[in-house]
PDB file of C-alpha atoms in Angstrom:
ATOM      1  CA  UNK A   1     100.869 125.007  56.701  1.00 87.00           C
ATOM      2  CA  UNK A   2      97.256 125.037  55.235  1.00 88.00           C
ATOM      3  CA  UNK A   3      96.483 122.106  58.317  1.00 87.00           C
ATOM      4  CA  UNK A   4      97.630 124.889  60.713  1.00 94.00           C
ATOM      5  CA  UNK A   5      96.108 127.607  59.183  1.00 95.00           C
ATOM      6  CA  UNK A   6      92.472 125.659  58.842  1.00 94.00           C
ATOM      7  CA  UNK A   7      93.064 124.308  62.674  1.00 95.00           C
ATOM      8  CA  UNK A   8      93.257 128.066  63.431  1.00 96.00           C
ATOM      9  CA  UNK A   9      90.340 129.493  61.455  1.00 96.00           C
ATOM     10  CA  UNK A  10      88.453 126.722  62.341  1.00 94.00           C
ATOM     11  CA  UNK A  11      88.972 127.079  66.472  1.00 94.00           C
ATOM     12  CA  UNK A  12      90.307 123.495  66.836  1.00 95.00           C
ATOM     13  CA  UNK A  13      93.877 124.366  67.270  1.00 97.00           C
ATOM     14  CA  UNK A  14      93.614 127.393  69.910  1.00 97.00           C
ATOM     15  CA  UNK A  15      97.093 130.003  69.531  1.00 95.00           C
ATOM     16  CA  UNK A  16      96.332 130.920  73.360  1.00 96.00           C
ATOM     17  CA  UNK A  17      96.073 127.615  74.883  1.00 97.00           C
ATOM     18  CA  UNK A  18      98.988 126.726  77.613  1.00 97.00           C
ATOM     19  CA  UNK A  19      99.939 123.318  78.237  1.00 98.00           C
ATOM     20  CA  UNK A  20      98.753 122.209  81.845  1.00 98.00           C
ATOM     21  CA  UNK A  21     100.531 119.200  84.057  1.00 98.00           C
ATOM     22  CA  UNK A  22      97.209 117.384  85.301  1.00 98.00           C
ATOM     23  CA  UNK A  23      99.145 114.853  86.959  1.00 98.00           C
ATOM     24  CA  UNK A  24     102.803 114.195  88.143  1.00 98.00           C
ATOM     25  CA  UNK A  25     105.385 112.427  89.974  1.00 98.00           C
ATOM     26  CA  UNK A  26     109.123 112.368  90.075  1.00 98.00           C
ATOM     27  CA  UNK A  27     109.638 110.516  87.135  1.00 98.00           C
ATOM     28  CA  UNK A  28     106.388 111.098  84.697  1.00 98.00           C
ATOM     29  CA  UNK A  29     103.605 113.887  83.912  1.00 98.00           C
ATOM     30  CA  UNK A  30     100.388 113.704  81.930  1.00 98.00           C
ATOM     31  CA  UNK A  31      99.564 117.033  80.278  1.00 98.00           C
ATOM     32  CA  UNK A  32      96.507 118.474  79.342  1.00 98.00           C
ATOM     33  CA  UNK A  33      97.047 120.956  75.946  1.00 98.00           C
ATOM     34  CA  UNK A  34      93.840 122.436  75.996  1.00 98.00           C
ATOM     35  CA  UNK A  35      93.603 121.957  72.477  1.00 98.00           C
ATOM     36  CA  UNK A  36      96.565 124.305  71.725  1.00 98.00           C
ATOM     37  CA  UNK A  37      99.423 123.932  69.117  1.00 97.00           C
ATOM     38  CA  UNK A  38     101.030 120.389  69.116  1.00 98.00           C
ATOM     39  CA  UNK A  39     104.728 121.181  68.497  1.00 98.00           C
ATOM     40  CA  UNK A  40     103.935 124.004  71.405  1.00 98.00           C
ATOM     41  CA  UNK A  41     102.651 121.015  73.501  1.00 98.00           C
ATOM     42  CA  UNK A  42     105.427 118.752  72.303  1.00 98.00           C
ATOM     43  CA  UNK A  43     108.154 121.014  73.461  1.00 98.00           C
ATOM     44  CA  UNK A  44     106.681 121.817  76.546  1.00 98.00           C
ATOM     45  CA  UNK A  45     106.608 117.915  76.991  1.00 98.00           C
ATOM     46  CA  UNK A  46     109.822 116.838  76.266  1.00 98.00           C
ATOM     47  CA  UNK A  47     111.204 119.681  78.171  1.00 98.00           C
ATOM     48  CA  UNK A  48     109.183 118.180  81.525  1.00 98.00           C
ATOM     49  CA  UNK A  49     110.630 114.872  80.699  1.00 98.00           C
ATOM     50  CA  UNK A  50     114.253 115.791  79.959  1.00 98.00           C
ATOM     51  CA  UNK A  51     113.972 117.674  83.021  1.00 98.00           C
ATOM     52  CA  UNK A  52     113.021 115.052  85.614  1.00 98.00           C
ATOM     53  CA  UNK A  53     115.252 112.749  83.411  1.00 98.00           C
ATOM     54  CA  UNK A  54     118.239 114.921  84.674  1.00 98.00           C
ATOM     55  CA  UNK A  55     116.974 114.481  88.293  1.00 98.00           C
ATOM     56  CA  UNK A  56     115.717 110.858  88.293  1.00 98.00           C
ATOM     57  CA  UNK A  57     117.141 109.063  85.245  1.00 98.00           C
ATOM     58  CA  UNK A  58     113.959 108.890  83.576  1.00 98.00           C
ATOM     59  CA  UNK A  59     111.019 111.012  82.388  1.00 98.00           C
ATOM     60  CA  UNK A  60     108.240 109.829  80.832  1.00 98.00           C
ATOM     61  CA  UNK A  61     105.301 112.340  79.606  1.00 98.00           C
ATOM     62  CA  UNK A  62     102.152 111.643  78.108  1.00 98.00           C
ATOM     63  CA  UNK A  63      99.733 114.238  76.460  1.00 98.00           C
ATOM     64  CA  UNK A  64      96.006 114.821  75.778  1.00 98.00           C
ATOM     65  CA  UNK A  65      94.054 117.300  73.817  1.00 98.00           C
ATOM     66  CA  UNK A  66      96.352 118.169  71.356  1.00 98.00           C
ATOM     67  CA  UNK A  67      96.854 118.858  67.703  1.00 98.00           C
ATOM     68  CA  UNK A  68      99.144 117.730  65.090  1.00 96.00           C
ATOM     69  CA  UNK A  69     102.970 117.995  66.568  1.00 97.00           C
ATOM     70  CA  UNK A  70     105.173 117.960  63.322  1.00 95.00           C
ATOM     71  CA  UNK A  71     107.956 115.896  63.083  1.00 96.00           C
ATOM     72  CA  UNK A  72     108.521 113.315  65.565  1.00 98.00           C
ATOM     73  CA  UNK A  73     112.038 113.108  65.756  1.00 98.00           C
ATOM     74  CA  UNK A  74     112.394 116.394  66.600  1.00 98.00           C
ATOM     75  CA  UNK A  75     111.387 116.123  69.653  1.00 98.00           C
ATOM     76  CA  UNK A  76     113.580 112.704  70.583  1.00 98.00           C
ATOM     77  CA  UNK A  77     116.187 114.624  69.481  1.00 98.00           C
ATOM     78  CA  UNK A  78     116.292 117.190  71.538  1.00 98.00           C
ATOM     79  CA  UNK A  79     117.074 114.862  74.655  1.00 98.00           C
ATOM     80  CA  UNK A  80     119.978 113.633  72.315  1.00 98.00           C
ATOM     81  CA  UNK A  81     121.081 117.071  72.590  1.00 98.00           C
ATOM     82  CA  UNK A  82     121.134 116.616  76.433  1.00 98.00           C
ATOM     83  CA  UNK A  83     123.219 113.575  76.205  1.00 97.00           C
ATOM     84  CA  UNK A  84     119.968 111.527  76.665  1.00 98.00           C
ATOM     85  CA  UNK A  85     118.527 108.829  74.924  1.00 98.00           C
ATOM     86  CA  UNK A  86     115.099 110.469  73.853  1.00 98.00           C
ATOM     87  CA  UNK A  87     111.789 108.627  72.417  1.00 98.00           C
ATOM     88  CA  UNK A  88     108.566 110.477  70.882  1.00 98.00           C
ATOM     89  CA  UNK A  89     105.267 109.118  69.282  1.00 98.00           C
ATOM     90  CA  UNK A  90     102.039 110.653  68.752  1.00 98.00           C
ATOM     91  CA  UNK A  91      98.613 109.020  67.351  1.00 98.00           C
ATOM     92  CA  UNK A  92      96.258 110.529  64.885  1.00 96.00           C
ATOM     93  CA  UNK A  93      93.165 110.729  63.017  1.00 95.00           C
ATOM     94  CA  UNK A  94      92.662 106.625  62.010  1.00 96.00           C
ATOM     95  CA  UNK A  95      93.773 105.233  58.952  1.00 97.00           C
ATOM     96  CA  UNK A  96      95.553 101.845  59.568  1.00 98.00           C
ATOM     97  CA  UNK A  97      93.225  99.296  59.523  1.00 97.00           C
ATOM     98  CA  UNK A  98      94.272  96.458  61.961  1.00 96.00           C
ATOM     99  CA  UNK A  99      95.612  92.798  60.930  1.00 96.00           C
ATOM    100  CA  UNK A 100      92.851  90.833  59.243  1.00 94.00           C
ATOM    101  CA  UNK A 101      90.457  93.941  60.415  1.00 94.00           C
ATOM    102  CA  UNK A 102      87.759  96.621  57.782  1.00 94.00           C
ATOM    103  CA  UNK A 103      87.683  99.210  59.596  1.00 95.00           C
ATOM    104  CA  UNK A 104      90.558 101.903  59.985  1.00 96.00           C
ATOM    105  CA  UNK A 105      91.085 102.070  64.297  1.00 97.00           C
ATOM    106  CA  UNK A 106      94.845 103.274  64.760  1.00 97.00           C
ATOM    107  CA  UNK A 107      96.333 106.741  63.203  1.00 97.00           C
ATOM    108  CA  UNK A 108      99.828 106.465  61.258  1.00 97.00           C
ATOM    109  CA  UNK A 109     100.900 106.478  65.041  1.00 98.00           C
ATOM    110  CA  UNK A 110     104.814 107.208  64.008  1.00 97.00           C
ATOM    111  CA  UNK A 111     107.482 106.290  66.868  1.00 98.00           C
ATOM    112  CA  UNK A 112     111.161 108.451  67.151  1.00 98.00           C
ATOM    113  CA  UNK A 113     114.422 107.080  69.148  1.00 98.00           C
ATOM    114  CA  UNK A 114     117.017 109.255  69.167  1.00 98.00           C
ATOM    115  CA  UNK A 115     120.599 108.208  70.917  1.00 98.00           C
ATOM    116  CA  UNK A 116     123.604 110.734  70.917  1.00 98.00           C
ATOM    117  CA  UNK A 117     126.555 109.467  68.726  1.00 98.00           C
ATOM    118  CA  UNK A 118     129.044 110.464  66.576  1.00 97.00           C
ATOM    119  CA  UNK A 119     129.433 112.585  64.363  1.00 97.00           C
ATOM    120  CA  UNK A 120     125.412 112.005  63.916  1.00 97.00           C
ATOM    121  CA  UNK A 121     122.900 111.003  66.604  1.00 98.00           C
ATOM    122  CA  UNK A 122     121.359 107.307  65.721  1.00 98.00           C
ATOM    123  CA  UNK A 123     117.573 109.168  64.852  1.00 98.00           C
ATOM    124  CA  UNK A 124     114.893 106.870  63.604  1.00 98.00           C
ATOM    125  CA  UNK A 125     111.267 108.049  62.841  1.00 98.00           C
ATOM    126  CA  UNK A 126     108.807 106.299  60.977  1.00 97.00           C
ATOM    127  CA  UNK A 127     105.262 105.772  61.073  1.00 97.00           C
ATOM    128  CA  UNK A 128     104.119 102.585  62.088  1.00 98.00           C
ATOM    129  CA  UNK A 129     101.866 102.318  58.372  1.00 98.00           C
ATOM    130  CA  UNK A 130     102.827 101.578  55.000  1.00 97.00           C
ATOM    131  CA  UNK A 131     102.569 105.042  54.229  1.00 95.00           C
ATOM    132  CA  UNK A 132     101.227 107.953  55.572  1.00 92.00           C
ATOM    133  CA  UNK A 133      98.089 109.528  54.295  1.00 92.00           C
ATOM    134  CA  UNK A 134     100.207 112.391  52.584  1.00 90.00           C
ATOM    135  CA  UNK A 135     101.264 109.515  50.177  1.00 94.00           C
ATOM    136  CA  UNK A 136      97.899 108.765  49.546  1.00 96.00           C
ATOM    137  CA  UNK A 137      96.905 112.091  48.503  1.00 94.00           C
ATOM    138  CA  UNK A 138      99.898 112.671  46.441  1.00 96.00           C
ATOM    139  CA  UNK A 139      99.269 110.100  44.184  1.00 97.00           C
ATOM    140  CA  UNK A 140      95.385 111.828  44.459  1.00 96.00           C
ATOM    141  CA  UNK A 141      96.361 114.733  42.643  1.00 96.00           C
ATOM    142  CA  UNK A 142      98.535 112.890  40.263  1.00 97.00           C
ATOM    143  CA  UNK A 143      95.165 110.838  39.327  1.00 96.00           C
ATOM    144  CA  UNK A 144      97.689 107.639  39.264  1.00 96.00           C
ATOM    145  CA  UNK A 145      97.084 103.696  41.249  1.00 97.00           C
ATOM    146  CA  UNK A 146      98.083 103.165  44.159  1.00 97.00           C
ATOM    147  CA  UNK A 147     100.935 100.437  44.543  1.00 96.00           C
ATOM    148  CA  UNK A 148      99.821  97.254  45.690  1.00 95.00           C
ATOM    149  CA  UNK A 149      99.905  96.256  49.291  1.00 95.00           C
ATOM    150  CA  UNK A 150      99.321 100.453  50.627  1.00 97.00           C
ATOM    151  CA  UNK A 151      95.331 100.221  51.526  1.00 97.00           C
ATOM    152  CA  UNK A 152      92.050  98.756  51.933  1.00 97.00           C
ATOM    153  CA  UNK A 153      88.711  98.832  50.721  1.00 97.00           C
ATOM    154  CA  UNK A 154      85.604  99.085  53.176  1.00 96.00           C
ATOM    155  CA  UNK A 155      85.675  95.315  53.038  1.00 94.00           C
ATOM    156  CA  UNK A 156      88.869  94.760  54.314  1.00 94.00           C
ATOM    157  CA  UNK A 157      90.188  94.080  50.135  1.00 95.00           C
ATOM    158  CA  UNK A 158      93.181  95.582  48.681  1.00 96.00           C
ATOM    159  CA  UNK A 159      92.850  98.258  46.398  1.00 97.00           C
ATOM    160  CA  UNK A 160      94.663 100.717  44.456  1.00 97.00           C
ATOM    161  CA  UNK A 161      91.790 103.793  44.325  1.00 97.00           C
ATOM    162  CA  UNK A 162      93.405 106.526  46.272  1.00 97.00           C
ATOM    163  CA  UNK A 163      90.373 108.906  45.590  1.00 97.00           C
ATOM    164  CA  UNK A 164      88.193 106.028  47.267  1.00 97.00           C
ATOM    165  CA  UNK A 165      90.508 105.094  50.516  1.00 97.00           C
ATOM    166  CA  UNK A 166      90.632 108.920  51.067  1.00 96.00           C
ATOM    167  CA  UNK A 167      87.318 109.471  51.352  1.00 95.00           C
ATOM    168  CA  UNK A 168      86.471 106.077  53.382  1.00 95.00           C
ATOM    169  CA  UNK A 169      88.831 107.462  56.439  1.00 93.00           C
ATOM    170  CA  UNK A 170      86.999 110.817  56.096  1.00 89.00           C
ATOM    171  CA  UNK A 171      83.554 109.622  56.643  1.00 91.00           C
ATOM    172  CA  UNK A 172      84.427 106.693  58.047  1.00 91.00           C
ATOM    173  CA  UNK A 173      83.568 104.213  55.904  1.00 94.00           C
ATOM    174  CA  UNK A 174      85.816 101.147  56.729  1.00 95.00           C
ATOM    175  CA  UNK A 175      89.096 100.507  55.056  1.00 96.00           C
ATOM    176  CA  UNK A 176      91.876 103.017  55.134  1.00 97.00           C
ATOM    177  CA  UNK A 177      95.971 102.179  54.855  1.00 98.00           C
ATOM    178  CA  UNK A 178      97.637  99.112  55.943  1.00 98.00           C
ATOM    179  CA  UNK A 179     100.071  98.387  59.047  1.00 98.00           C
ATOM    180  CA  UNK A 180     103.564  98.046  58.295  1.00 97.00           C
ATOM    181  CA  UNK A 181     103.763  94.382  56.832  1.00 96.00           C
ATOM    182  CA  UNK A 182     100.472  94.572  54.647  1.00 95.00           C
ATOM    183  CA  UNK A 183      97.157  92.892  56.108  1.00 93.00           C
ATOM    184  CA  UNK A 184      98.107  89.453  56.894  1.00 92.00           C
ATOM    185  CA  UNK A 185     100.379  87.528  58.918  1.00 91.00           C
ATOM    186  CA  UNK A 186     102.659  86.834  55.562  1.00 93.00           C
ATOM    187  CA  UNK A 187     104.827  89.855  55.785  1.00 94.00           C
ATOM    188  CA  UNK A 188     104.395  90.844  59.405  1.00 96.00           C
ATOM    189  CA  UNK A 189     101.290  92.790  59.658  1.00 97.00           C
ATOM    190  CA  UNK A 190     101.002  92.069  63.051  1.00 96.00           C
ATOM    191  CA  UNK A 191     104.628  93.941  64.149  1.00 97.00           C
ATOM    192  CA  UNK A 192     103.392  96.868  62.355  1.00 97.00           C
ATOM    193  CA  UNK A 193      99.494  96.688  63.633  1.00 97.00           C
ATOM    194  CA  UNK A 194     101.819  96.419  67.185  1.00 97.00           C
ATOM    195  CA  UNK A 195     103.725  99.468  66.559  1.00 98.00           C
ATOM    196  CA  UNK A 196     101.282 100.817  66.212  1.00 98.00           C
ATOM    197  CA  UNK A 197      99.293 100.026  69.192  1.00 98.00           C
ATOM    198  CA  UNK A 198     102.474 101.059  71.092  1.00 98.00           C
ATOM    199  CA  UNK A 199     102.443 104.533  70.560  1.00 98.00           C
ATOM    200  CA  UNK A 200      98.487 104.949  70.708  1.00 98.00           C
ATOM    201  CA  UNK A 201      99.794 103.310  74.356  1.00 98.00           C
ATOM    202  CA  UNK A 202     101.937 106.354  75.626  1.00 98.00           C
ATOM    203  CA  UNK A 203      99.744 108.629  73.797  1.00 98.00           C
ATOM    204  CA  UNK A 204      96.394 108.534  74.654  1.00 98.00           C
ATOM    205  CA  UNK A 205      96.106 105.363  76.933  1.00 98.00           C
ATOM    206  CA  UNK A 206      98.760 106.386  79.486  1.00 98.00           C
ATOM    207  CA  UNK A 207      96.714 110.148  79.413  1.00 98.00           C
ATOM    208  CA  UNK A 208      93.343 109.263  79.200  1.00 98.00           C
ATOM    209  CA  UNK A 209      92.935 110.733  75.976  1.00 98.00           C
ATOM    210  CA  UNK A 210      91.096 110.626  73.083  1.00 98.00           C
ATOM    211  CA  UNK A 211      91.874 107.214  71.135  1.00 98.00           C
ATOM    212  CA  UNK A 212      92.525 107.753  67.073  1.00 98.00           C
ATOM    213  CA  UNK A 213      89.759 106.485  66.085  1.00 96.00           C
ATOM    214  CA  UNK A 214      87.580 108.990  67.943  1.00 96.00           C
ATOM    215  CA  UNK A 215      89.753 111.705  66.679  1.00 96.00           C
ATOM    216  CA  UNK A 216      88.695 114.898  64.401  1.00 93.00           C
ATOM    217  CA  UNK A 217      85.445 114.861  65.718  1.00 91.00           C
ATOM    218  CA  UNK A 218      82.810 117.347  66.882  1.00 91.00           C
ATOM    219  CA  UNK A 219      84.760 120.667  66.338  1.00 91.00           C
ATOM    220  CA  UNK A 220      87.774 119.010  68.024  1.00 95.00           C
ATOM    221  CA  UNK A 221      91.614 117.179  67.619  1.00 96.00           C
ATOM    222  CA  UNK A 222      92.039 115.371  70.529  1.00 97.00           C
ATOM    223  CA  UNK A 223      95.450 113.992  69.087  1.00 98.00           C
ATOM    224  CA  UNK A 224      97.671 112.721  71.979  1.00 98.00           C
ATOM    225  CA  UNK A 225     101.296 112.451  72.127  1.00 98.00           C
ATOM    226  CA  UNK A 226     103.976 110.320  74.143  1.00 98.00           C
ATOM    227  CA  UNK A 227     107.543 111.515  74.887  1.00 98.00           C
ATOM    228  CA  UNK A 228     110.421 109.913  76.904  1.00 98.00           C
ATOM    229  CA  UNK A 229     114.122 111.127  78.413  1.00 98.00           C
ATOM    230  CA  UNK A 230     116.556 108.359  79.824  1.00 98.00           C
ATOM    231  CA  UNK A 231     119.480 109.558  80.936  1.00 98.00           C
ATOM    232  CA  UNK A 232     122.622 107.448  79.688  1.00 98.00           C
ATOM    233  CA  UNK A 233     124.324 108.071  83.116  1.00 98.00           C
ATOM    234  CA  UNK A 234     121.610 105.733  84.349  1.00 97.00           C
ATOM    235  CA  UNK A 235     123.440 102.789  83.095  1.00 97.00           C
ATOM    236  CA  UNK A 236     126.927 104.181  83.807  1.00 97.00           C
ATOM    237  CA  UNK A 237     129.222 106.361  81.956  1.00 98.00           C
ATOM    238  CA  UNK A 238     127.133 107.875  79.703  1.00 97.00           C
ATOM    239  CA  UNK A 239     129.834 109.751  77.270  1.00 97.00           C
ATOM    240  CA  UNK A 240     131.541 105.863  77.444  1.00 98.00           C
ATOM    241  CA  UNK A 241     127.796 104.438  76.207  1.00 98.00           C
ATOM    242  CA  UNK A 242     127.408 107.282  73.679  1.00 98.00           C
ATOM    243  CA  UNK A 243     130.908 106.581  72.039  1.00 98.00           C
ATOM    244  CA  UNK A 244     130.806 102.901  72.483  1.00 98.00           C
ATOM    245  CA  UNK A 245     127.288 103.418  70.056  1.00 98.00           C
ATOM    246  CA  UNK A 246     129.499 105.544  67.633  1.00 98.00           C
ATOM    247  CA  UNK A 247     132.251 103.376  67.365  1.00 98.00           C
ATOM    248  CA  UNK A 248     129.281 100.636  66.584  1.00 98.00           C
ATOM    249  CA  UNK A 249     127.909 102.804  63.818  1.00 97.00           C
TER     250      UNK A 249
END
């Protein structure tokens, strides 16, 4: 609530904003949030998308000038309310540092899917880091190490300073938290470093927005988000494709 409440005071997250569709066709939208609330944003994107999902099988929305949107899944699961498969991802200010890289580029850039199934939807969220930045700060205030294999010096080194890391990605320093995998090829940097680079894709490529690592800057957010309906009736029954998933589960 204090990020909110800061956003507010501070004029980068504006309570009057409305979302606007800049650009649109049957089956995808990019919208502009004029720097407004991001789960406002984010429901007024998934809405767009579950929307032309109903009429064309698939919507796919991607949003610019934003603010921090919550909880990802959320918003994936509310097209598995609608009987839809639904996807959500959003980037952020940077703090993974790409495979073999120094400097923190990509944001914790977290990816939902959420199928309908019972009795509970298949929902999976996760940032595409070790660990988000909350982590980092936790063990902050706790003055304790960091576990091996979370972050990264401004050389590109592993470290275990949290106090240090935290302030790199502020000023921008170099170094920052690693992909999912660590920072080499050993444990599969690279799929998380991907991941990654997926949802910084629907978010702020497909829009035109403001990459993570040009985030929080100059009085602004600029955090971009990605959302996704497909409707299961696409592929055929889609109450027969829901329960053949829940019989799987």
């Amino acid at each position: 609530m204090v990020r909110y409440y800061k956003g507010i005071q501070k004029g980068t997250m504006k309570v009057d904003a409305k979302p606007e569709i800049v650009f649109e066709t049957p089956v995808s939208a990019v919208v502009d949030g004029h720097d407004g609330m991001g789960q406002l944003n984010g429901h007024f994107a998934m809405e767009l998308a579950i929307a032309k999902a109903k009429k064309a099988g698939v919507g796919i929305v991607s949003v610019r000038n934003s603010n921090h949107y919550g909880i990802a899944g959320y918003y994936a699961k509310m097209a598995a309310k609608e009987g839809m498969l639904g996807f959500s991802c959003t980037n952020s200010e940077a703090i993974m540092v790409p495979t073999f890289g120094r400097q923190a580029m990509i944001g914790s850039n977290p990816q939902a899917w959420c199928v309908p199934a019972r009795p509970y939807d298949f929902l999976f969220d996760a940032s595409t880091t070790v660990v988000t930045r909350g982590k980092l700060e936790m063990y902050n205030k706790l003055d304790q190490p960091l576990p091996d294999g979370w972050a990264l010096d401004a050389q590109g080194e592993p470290t275990n300073d949290a106090a240090m890391v935290l302030d790199n990605i502020v000023h921008k320093n170099g170094g920052g938290i690693m992909p999912l995998g660590g920072n080499t090829e050993t444990l599969g940097s690279h799929k998380g470093y991907g991941n990654g680079m997926v949802a910084e894709i629907f978010s702020s490529i497909l829009s035109m927005g403001t990459t993570s690592e040009s985030t929080m800057q100059n009085g602004k957010s600029g955090i971009c988000h990605g959302f996704m309906a497909i409707n299961l009736n696409a592929f055929g029954d889609g109450e027969a494709i829901s329960q053949h998933l829940s019989e799987y589960l």
